[in-house]
Coordinates of N, CA, C and O in Angstrom, one line a residue:
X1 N -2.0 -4.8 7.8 CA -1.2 -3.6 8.0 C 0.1 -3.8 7.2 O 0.5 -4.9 7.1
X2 N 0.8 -2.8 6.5 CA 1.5 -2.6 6.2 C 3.1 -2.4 6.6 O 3.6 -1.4 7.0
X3 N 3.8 -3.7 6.4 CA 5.4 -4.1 6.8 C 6.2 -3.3 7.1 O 6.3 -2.9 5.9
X4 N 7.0 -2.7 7.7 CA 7.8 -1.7 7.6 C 8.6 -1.2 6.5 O 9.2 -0.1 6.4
X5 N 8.5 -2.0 5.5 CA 9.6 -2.3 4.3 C 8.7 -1.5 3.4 O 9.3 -0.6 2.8
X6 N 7.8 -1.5 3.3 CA 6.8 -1.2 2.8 C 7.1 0.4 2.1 O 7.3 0.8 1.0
X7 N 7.0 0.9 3.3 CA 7.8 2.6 3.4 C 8.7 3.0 2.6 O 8.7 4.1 2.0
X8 N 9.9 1.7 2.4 CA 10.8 2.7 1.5 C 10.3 2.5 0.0 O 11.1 2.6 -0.9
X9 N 9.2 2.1 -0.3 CA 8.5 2.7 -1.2 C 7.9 3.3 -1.7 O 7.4 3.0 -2.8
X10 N 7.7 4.5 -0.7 CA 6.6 5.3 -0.6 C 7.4 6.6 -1.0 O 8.5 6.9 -0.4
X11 N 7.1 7.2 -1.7 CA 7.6 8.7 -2.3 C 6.9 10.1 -1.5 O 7.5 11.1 -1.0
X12 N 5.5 9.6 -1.4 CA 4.9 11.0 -1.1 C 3.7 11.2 -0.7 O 2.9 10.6 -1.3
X13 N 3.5 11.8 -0.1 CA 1.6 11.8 0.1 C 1.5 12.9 -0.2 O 2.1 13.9 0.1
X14 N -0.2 12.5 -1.4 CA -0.4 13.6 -2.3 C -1.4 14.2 -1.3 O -0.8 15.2 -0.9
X15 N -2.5 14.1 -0.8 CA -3.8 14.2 -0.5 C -4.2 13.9 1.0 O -3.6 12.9 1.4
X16 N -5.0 14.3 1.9 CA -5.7 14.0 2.8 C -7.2 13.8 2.9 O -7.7 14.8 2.4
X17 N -8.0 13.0 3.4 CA -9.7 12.8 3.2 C -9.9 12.0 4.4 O -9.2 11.3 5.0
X18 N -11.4 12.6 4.7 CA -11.8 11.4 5.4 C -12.4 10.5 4.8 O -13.3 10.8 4.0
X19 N -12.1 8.9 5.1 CA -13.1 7.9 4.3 C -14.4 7.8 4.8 O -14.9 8.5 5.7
X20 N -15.1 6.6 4.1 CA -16.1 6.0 4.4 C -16.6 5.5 6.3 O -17.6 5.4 7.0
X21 N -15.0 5.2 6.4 CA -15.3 4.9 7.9 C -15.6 5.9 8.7 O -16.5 5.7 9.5
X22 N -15.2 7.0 8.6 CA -14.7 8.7 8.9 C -13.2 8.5 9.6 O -12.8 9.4 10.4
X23 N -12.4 7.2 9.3 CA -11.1 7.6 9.8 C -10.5 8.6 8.5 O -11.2 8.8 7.5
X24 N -9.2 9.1 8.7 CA -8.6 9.9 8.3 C -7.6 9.1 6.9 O -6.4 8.9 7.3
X25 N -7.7 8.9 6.2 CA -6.8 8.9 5.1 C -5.8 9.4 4.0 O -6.3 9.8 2.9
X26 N -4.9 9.4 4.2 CA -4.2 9.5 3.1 C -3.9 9.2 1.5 O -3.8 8.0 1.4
X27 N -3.8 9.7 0.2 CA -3.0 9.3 -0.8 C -2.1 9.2 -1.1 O -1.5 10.2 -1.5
X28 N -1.3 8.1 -1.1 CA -0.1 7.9 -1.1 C 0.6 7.9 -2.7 O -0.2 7.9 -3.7
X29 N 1.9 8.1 -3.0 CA 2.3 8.2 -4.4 C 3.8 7.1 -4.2 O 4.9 7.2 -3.6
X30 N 3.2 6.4 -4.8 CA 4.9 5.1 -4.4 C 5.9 4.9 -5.5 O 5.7 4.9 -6.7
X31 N 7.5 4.5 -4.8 CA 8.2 5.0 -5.6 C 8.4 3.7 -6.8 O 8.7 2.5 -6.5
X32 N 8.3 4.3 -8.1 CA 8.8 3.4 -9.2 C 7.3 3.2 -9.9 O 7.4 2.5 -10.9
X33 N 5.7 3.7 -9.7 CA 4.5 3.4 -10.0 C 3.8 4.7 -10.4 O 3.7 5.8 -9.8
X34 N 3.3 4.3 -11.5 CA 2.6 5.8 -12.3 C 1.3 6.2 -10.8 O 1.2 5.7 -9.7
X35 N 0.3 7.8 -11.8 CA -0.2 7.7 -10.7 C -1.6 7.1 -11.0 O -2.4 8.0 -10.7
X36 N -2.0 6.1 -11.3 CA -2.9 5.2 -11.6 C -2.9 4.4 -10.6 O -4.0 3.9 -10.3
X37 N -1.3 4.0 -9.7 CA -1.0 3.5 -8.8 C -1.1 4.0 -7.6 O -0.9 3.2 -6.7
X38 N -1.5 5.2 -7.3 CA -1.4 5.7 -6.3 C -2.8 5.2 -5.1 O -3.9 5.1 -5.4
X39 N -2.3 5.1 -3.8 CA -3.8 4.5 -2.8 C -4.1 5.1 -2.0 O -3.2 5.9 -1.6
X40 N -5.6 5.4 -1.3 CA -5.1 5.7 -0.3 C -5.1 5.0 0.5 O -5.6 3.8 0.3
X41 N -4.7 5.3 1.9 CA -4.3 4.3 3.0 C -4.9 5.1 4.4 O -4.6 6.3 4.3
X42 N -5.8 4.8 5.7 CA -5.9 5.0 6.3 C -4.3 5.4 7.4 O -3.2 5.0 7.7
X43 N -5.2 6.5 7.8 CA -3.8 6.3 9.2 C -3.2 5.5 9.9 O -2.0 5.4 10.2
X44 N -4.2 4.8 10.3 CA -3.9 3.6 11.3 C -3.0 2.3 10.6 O -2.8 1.2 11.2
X45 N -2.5 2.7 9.2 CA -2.0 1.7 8.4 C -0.4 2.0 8.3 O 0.4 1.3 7.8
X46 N -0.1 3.2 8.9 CA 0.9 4.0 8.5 C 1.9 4.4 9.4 O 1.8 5.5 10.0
X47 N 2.7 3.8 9.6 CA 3.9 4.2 10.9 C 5.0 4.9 10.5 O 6.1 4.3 10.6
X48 N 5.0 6.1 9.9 CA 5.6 7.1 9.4 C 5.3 8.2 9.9 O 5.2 9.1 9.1
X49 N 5.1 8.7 11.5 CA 4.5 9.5 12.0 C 5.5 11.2 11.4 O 5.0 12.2 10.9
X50 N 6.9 10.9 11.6 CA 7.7 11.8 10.4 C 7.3 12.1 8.9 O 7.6 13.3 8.7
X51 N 7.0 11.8 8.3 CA 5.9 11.9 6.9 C 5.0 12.2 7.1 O 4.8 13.1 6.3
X52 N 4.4 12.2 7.5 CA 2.7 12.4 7.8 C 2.9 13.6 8.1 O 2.6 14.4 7.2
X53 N 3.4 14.3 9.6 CA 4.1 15.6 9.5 C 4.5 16.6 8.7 O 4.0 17.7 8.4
X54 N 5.6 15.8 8.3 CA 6.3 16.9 6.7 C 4.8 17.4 6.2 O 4.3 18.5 6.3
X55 N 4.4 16.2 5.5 CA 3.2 16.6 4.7 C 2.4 17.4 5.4 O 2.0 18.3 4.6
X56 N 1.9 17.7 6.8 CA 0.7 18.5 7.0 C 1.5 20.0 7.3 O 1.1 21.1 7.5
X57 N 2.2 19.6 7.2 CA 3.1 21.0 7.5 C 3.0 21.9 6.2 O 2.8 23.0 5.9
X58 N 3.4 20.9 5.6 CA 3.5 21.7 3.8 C 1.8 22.1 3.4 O 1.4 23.1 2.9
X59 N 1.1 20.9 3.9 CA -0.5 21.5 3.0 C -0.4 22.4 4.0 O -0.9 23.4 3.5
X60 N -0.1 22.8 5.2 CA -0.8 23.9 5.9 C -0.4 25.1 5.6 O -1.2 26.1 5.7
X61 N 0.9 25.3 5.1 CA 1.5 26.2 4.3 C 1.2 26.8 3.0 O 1.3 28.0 2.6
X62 N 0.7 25.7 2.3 CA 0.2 26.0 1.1 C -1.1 26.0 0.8 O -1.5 25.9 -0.4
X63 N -2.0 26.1 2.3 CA -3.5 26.3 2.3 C -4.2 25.0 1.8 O -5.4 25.0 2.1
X64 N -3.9 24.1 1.1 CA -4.8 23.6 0.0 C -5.5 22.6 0.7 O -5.1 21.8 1.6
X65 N -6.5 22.8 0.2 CA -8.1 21.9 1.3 C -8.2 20.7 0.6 O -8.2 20.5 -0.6
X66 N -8.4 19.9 1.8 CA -8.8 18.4 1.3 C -9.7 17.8 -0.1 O -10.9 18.1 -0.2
X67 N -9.0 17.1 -1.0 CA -9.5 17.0 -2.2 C -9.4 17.5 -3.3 O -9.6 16.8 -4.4
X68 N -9.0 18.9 -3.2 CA -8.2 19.7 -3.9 C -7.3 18.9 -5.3 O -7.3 19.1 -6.6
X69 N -6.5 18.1 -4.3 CA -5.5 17.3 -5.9 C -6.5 15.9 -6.3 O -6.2 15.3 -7.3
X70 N -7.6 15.6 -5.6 CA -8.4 15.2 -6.4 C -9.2 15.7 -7.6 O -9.5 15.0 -8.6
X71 N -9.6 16.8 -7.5 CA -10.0 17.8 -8.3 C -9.3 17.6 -9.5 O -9.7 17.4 -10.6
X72 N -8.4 17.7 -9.3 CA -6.8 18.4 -10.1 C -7.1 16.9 -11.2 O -7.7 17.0 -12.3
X73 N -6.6 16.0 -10.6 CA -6.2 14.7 -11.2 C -7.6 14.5 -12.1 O -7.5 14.6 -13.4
X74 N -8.6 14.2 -11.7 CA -10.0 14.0 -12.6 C -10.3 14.8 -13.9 O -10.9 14.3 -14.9
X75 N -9.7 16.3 -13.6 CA -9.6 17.0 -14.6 C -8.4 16.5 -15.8 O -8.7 16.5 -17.0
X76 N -7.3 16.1 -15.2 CA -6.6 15.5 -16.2 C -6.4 14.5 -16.5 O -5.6 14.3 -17.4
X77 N -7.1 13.3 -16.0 CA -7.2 12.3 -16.5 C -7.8 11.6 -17.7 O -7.8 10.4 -17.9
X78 N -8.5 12.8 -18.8 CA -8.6 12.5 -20.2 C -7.4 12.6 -21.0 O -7.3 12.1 -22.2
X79 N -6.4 13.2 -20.2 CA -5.3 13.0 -21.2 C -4.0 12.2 -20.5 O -2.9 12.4 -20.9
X80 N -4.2 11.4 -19.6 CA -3.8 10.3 -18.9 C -3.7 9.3 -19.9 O -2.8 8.8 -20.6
X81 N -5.4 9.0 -19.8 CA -5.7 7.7 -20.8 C -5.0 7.9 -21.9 O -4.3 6.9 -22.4
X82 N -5.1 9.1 -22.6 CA -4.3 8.6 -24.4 C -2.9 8.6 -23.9 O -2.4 8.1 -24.8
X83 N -2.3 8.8 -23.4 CA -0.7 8.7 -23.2 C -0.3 7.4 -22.1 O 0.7 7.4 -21.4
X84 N -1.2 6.3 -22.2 CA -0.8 4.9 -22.1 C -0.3 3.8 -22.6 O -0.3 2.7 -22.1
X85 N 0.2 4.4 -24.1 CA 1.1 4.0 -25.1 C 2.2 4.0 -24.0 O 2.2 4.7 -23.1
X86 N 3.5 2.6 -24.6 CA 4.6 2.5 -23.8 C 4.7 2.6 -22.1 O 5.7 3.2 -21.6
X87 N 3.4 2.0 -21.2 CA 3.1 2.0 -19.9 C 3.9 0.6 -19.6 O 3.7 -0.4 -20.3
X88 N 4.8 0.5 -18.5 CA 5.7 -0.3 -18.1 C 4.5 -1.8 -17.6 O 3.5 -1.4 -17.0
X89 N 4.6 -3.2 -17.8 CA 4.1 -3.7 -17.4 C 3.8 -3.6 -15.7 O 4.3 -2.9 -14.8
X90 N 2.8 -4.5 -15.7 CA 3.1 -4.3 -13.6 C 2.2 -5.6 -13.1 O 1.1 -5.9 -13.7
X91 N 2.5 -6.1 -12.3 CA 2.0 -7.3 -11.7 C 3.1 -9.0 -12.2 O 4.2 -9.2 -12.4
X92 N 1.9 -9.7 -12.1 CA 2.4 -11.1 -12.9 C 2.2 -10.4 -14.5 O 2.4 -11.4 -15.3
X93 N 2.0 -9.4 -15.2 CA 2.5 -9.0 -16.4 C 3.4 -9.1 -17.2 O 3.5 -9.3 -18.4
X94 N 4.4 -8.6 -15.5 CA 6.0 -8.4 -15.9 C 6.9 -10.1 -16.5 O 8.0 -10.1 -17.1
X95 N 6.2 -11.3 -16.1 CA 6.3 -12.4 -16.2 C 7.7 -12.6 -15.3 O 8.6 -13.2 -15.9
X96 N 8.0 -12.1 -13.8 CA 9.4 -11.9 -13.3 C 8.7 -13.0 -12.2 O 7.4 -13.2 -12.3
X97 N 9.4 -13.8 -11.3 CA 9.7 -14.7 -10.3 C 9.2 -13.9 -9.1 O 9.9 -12.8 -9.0
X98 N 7.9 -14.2 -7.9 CA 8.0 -13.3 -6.7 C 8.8 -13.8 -6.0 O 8.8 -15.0 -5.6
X99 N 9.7 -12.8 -5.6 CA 10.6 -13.1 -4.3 C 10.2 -13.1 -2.7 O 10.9 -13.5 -1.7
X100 N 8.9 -12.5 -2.6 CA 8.0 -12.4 -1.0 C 7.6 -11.0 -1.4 O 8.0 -10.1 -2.0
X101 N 6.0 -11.5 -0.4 CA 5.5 -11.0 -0.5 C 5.5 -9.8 0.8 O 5.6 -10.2 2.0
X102 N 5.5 -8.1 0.5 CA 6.4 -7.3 1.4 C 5.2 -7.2 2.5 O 5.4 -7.5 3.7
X103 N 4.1 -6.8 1.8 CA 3.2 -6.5 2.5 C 1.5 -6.4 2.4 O 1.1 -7.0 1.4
X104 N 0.8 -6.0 3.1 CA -0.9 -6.5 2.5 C -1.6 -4.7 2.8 O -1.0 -3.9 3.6
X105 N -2.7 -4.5 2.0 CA -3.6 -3.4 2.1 C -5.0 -4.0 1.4 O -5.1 -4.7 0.4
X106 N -6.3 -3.3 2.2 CA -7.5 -3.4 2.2 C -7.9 -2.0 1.9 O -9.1 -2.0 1.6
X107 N -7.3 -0.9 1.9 CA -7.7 0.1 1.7 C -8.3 0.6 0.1 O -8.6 1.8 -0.1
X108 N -8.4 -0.2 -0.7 CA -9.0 0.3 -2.2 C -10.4 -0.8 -1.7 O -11.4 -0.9 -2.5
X109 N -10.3 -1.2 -1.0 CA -11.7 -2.3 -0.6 C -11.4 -3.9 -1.1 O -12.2 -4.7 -1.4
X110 N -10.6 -4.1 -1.1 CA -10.2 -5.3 -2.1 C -8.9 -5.7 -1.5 O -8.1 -4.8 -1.4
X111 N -8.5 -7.0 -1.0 CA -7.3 -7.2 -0.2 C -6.1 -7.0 -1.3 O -6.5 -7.6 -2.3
X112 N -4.9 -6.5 -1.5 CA -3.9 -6.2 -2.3 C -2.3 -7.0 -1.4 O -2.3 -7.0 -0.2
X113 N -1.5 -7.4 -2.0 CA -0.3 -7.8 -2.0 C 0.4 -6.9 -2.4 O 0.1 -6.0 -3.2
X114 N 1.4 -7.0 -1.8 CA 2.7 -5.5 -2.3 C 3.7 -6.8 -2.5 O 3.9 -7.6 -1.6
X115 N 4.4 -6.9 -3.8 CA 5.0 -8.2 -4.1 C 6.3 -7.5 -4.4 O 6.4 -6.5 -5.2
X116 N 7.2 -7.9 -4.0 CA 8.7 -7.8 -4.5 C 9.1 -8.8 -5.3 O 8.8 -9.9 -5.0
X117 N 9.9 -8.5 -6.3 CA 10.1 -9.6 -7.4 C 11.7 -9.6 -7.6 O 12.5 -8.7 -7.6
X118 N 11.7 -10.9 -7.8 CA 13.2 -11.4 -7.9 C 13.7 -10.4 -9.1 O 13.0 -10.0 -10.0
X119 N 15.2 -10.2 -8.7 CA 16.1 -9.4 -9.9 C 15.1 -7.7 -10.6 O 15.2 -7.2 -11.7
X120 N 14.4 -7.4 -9.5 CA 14.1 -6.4 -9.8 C 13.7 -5.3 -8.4 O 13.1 -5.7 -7.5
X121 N 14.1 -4.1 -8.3 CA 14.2 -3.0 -7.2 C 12.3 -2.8 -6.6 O 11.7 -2.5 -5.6
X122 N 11.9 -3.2 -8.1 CA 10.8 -2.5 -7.7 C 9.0 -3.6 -7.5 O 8.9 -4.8 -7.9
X123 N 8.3 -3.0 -7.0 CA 7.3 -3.9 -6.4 C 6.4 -3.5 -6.5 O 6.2 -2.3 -6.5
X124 N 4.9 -4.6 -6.7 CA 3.9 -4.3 -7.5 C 2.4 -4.6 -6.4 O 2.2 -5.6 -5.7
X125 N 1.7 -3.8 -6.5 CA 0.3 -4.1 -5.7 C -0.3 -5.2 -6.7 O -0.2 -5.1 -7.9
X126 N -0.7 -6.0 -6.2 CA -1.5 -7.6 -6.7 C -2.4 -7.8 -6.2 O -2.4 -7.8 -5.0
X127 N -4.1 -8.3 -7.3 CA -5.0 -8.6 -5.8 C -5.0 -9.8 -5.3 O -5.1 -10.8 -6.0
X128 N -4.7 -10.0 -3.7 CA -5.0 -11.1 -3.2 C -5.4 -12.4 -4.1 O -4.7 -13.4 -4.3
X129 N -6.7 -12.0 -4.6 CA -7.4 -13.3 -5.7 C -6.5 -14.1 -6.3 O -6.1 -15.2 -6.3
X130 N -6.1 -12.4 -7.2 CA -4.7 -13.4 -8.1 C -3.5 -14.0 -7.6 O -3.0 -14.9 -8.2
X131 N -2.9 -13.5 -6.3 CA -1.7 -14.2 -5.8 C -2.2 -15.6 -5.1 O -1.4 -16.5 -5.2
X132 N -3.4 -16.0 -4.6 CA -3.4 -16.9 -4.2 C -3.6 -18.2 -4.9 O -3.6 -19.3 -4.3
X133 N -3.9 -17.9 -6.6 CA -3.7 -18.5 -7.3 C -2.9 -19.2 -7.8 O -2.7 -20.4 -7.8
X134 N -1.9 -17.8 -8.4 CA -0.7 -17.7 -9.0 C 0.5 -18.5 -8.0 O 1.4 -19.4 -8.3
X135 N 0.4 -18.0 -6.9 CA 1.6 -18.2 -5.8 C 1.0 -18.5 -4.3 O 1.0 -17.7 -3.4
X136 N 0.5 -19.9 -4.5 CA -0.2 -20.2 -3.0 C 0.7 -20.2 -2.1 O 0.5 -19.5 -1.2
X137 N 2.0 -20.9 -2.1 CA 3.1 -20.9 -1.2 C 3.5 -19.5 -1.0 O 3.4 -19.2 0.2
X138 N 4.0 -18.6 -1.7 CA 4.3 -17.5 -1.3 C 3.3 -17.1 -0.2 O 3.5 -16.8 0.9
X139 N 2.3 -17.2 -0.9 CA 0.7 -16.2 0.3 C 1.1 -16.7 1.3 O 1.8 -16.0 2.1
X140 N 0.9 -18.7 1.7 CA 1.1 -19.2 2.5 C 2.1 -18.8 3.7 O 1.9 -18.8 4.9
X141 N 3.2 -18.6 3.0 CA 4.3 -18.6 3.9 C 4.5 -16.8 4.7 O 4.8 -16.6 5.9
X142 N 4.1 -15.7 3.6 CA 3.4 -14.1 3.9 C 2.6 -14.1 5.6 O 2.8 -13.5 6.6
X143 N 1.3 -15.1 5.3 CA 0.3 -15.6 6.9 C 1.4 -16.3 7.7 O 1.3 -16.0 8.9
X144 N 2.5 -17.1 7.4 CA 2.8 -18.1 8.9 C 3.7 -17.0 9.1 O 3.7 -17.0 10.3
X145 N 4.7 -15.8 8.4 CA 5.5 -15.3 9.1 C 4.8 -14.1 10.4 O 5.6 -13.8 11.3
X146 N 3.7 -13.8 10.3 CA 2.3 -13.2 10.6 C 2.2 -14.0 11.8 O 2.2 -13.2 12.8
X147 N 2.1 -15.2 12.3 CA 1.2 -15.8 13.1 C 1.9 -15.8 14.0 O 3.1 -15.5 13.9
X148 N 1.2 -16.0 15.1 CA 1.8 -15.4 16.8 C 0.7 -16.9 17.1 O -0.5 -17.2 16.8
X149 N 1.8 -17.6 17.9 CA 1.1 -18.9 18.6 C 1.4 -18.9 20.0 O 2.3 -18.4 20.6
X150 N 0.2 -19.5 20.6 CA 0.2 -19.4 22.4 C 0.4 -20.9 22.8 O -0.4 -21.8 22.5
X151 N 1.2 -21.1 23.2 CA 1.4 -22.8 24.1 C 0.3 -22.6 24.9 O -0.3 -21.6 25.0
X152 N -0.1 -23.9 25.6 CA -1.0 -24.1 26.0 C -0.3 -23.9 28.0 O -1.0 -23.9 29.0
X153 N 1.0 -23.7 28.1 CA 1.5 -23.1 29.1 C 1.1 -21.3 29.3 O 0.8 -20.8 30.4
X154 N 1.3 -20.7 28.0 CA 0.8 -19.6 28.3 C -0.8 -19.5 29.0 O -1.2 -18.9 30.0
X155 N -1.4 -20.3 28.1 CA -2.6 -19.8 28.2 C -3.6 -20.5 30.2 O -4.6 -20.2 30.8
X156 N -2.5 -21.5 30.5 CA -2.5 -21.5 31.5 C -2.3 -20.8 33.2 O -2.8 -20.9 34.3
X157 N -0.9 -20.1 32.1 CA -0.5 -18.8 33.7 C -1.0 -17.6 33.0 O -0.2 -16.7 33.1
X158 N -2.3 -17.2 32.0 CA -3.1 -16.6 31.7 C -4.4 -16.8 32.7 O -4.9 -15.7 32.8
X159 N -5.0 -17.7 33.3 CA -5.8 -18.0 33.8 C -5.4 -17.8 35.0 O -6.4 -17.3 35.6
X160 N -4.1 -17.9 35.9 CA -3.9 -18.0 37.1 C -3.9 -16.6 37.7 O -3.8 -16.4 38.9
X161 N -3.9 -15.4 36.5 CA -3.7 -14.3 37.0 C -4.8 -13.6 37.0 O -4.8 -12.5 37.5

């Protein structure tokens, strides 16, 4: 799931779908990342219940049916590709220091890192594979701030009740 921190880098949700699961999903458009970058993210990933709003409010206003800006984007995506001359680095590309790691997503099918990087505002989806390479301590320390431990006292006046 996605950190709270996470959010203020979220610009916009372009799209709604149902996935594969049949939960409900979003496309998200985040701030500082072309739209090559954009994901989508299940609901249940998303504690922005104010956004999610705005946005259904607006497609309900402006009619536009699910997939719709999928449509849109496929259509222009031949002229995406040639205008990736001067495309900002992104990832370990940028060759910048990770300062922690913000947050995690499974939603492209593939576990992703949301990395914030020293001396810079802005932050990069990474796959798992590669962070755990590149920066085991980082991952490492991302899971222990994560972990919820039970003394063996809890798990005792767990039993008694």
């Amino acid at each position: 799931l996605f950190h709270s921190l996470a959010f203020l880098l979220l610009l916009l949700f372009l799209d709604k779908r149902v996935g594969r699961s049949g939960k409900v999903e979003y496309l998200l458009k985040w701030r500082g990342y072309g739209d090559d970058d954009n994901t989508w993210e299940p609901s249940d990933n998303l504690d922005c219940v104010g956004l999610i709003e705005e946005f259904e409010r607006k497609r309900k206003e402006s009619k536009q049916k699910p997939g719709d800006k999928r449509k849109l984007d496929q259509s222009n995506k031949k002229d995406k590709k040639v205008a990736k001359t001067g495309e900002r680095l992104r990832g370990f590309d940028r060759r910048l220091d990770p300062e922690r790691i913000v947050g995690a997503t499974d939603s492209s099918g593939e576990l992703m890192f949301l990395i914030k990087w020293k001396g810079s505002d802005e932050a990069d989806l990474v796959s798992a594979k590669e962070a755990n390479i590149k920066i085991p301590q980082t991952v490492i320390k991302f899971y222990e701030e994560r972990l919820t431990w039970h003394s063996s006292n809890q798990d005792d006046a767990d039993e008694d009740d």
